[in-house]
Amino acid sequence: DAGVIQSPRHEVTEMGQEVTLRCKPISGHNSLFWYRQTMMRGLELLIYFNNNVPIDDSGMPEDRFSAKMPNASFSTLKIQPSEPRDSAVYFCASRHSGGAYEQYFGPGTRLTVT
Amino acid sequence: AQSVTQLGSHVSVSEGALVLLRCNYSSSVPPYLFWYVQYPNQGLQLLLKYTSAATLVKGINGFEAEFKKSETSFHLTKPSAHMSDAAEYFCAVSALNSGNTPLVFGKGTRLSVIA
């Protein structure tokens, strides 16, 4: 069974450009989470969805960040415009509500903004 | 509300020595507890979980953890460290009947294994 799929795995962009990160959760999972990980701040929860509906976006750092989940099998995290301080590894995770609440993580997207 | 404290941001052990990574939790209701491992340049991978069954939980790669309610602890151990165990380890907590709220993660402990 395929795990959580994220694309791209690496992204290098210039400051001011729009960046879109993509996530495909595990089939049948109905909760999806976006995290950011940096050396300075560790692992931070940005936003999460239940049944495609955003539940808590209080972790989104600024209005430059937005996330959508148009259907159960796809989510995007967009940064517009990007800044060097957005450089981090972004993880997507999914979970089935009937499980023992464990979350399954994707391999991450390493974003570098120059 | 739940919280997790991992004691020690960095632990270093010799190859073949005991590994002990500490995790204390806070929860007003019966918790579910998890350990995740993150190898370099990879995502977090579930190592083991406690879901109110046996208090001693065995996971992958020879790791185990014991739930101690009286000490509010869920420490991770492995009898003999291997070089391949070098990674970052995260403890996480969720609460029974918490619905679909996210896991609460600790800040992580980086394990180094010295040859």
Short mmCIF file of C-alpha atoms in Angstrom, two decimals, chain A residues 9 30-31 33 35 37 43 45 48 50 91 95 97 100-103 105-107 110, chain B residues 32 34 36 38 41-44 46 49 51 90 94-95 97 99-103 105:
data_model
loop_
_atom_site.label_atom_id
_atom_site.label_comp_id
_atom_site.label_asym_id
_atom_site.label_seq_id
_atom_site.Cartn_x
_atom_site.Cartn_y
_atom_site.Cartn_z
CA ARG A 9 10.78 16.35 -2.93
CA ASN A 30 -9.83 11.29 6.50
CA SER A 31 -7.51 13.60 8.43
CA PHE A 33 -1.92 17.54 8.57
CA TYR A 35 3.92 20.46 9.31
CA GLN A 37 10.40 21.49 10.36
CA LEU A 43 8.41 20.46 14.12
CA LEU A 45 1.87 22.04 12.95
CA TYR A 48 -5.06 20.26 9.62
CA ASN A 50 -10.86 16.57 8.79
CA PHE A 91 5.74 17.38 5.87
CA ARG A 95 -4.62 9.52 9.67
CA SER A 97 -10.18 8.31 12.38
CA ALA A 100 -5.41 4.47 17.32
CA TYR A 101 -4.75 8.05 16.31
CA GLU A 102 -1.29 7.43 14.85
CA GLN A 103 -0.33 9.73 12.01
CA PHE A 105 4.08 11.00 7.50
CA GLY A 106 5.22 11.61 3.97
CA PRO A 107 8.89 11.97 3.01
CA ARG A 110 12.73 20.42 1.23
CA TYR B 32 -2.39 7.15 23.82
CA PHE B 34 3.70 7.09 20.55
CA TYR B 36 8.42 8.12 16.17
CA GLN B 38 13.23 10.25 11.92
CA ASN B 41 16.39 13.33 5.16
CA GLN B 42 13.29 11.23 5.82
CA GLY B 43 9.85 11.67 7.30
CA LEU B 44 8.77 10.52 10.75
CA LEU B 46 6.05 5.16 13.75
CA LYS B 49 2.45 2.94 20.28
CA THR B 51 -3.12 2.23 23.41
CA PHE B 90 9.96 12.03 18.94
CA SER B 94 -3.06 11.83 22.10
CA ALA B 95 -6.05 11.39 24.37
CA ASN B 97 -11.76 9.97 22.63
CA GLY B 99 -11.47 12.65 18.03
CA ASN B 100 -9.40 13.80 15.12
CA THR B 101 -7.19 16.33 16.89
CA PRO B 102 -3.48 16.17 16.03
CA LEU B 103 -0.90 14.35 18.05
CA PHE B 105 4.80 16.02 19.78
#
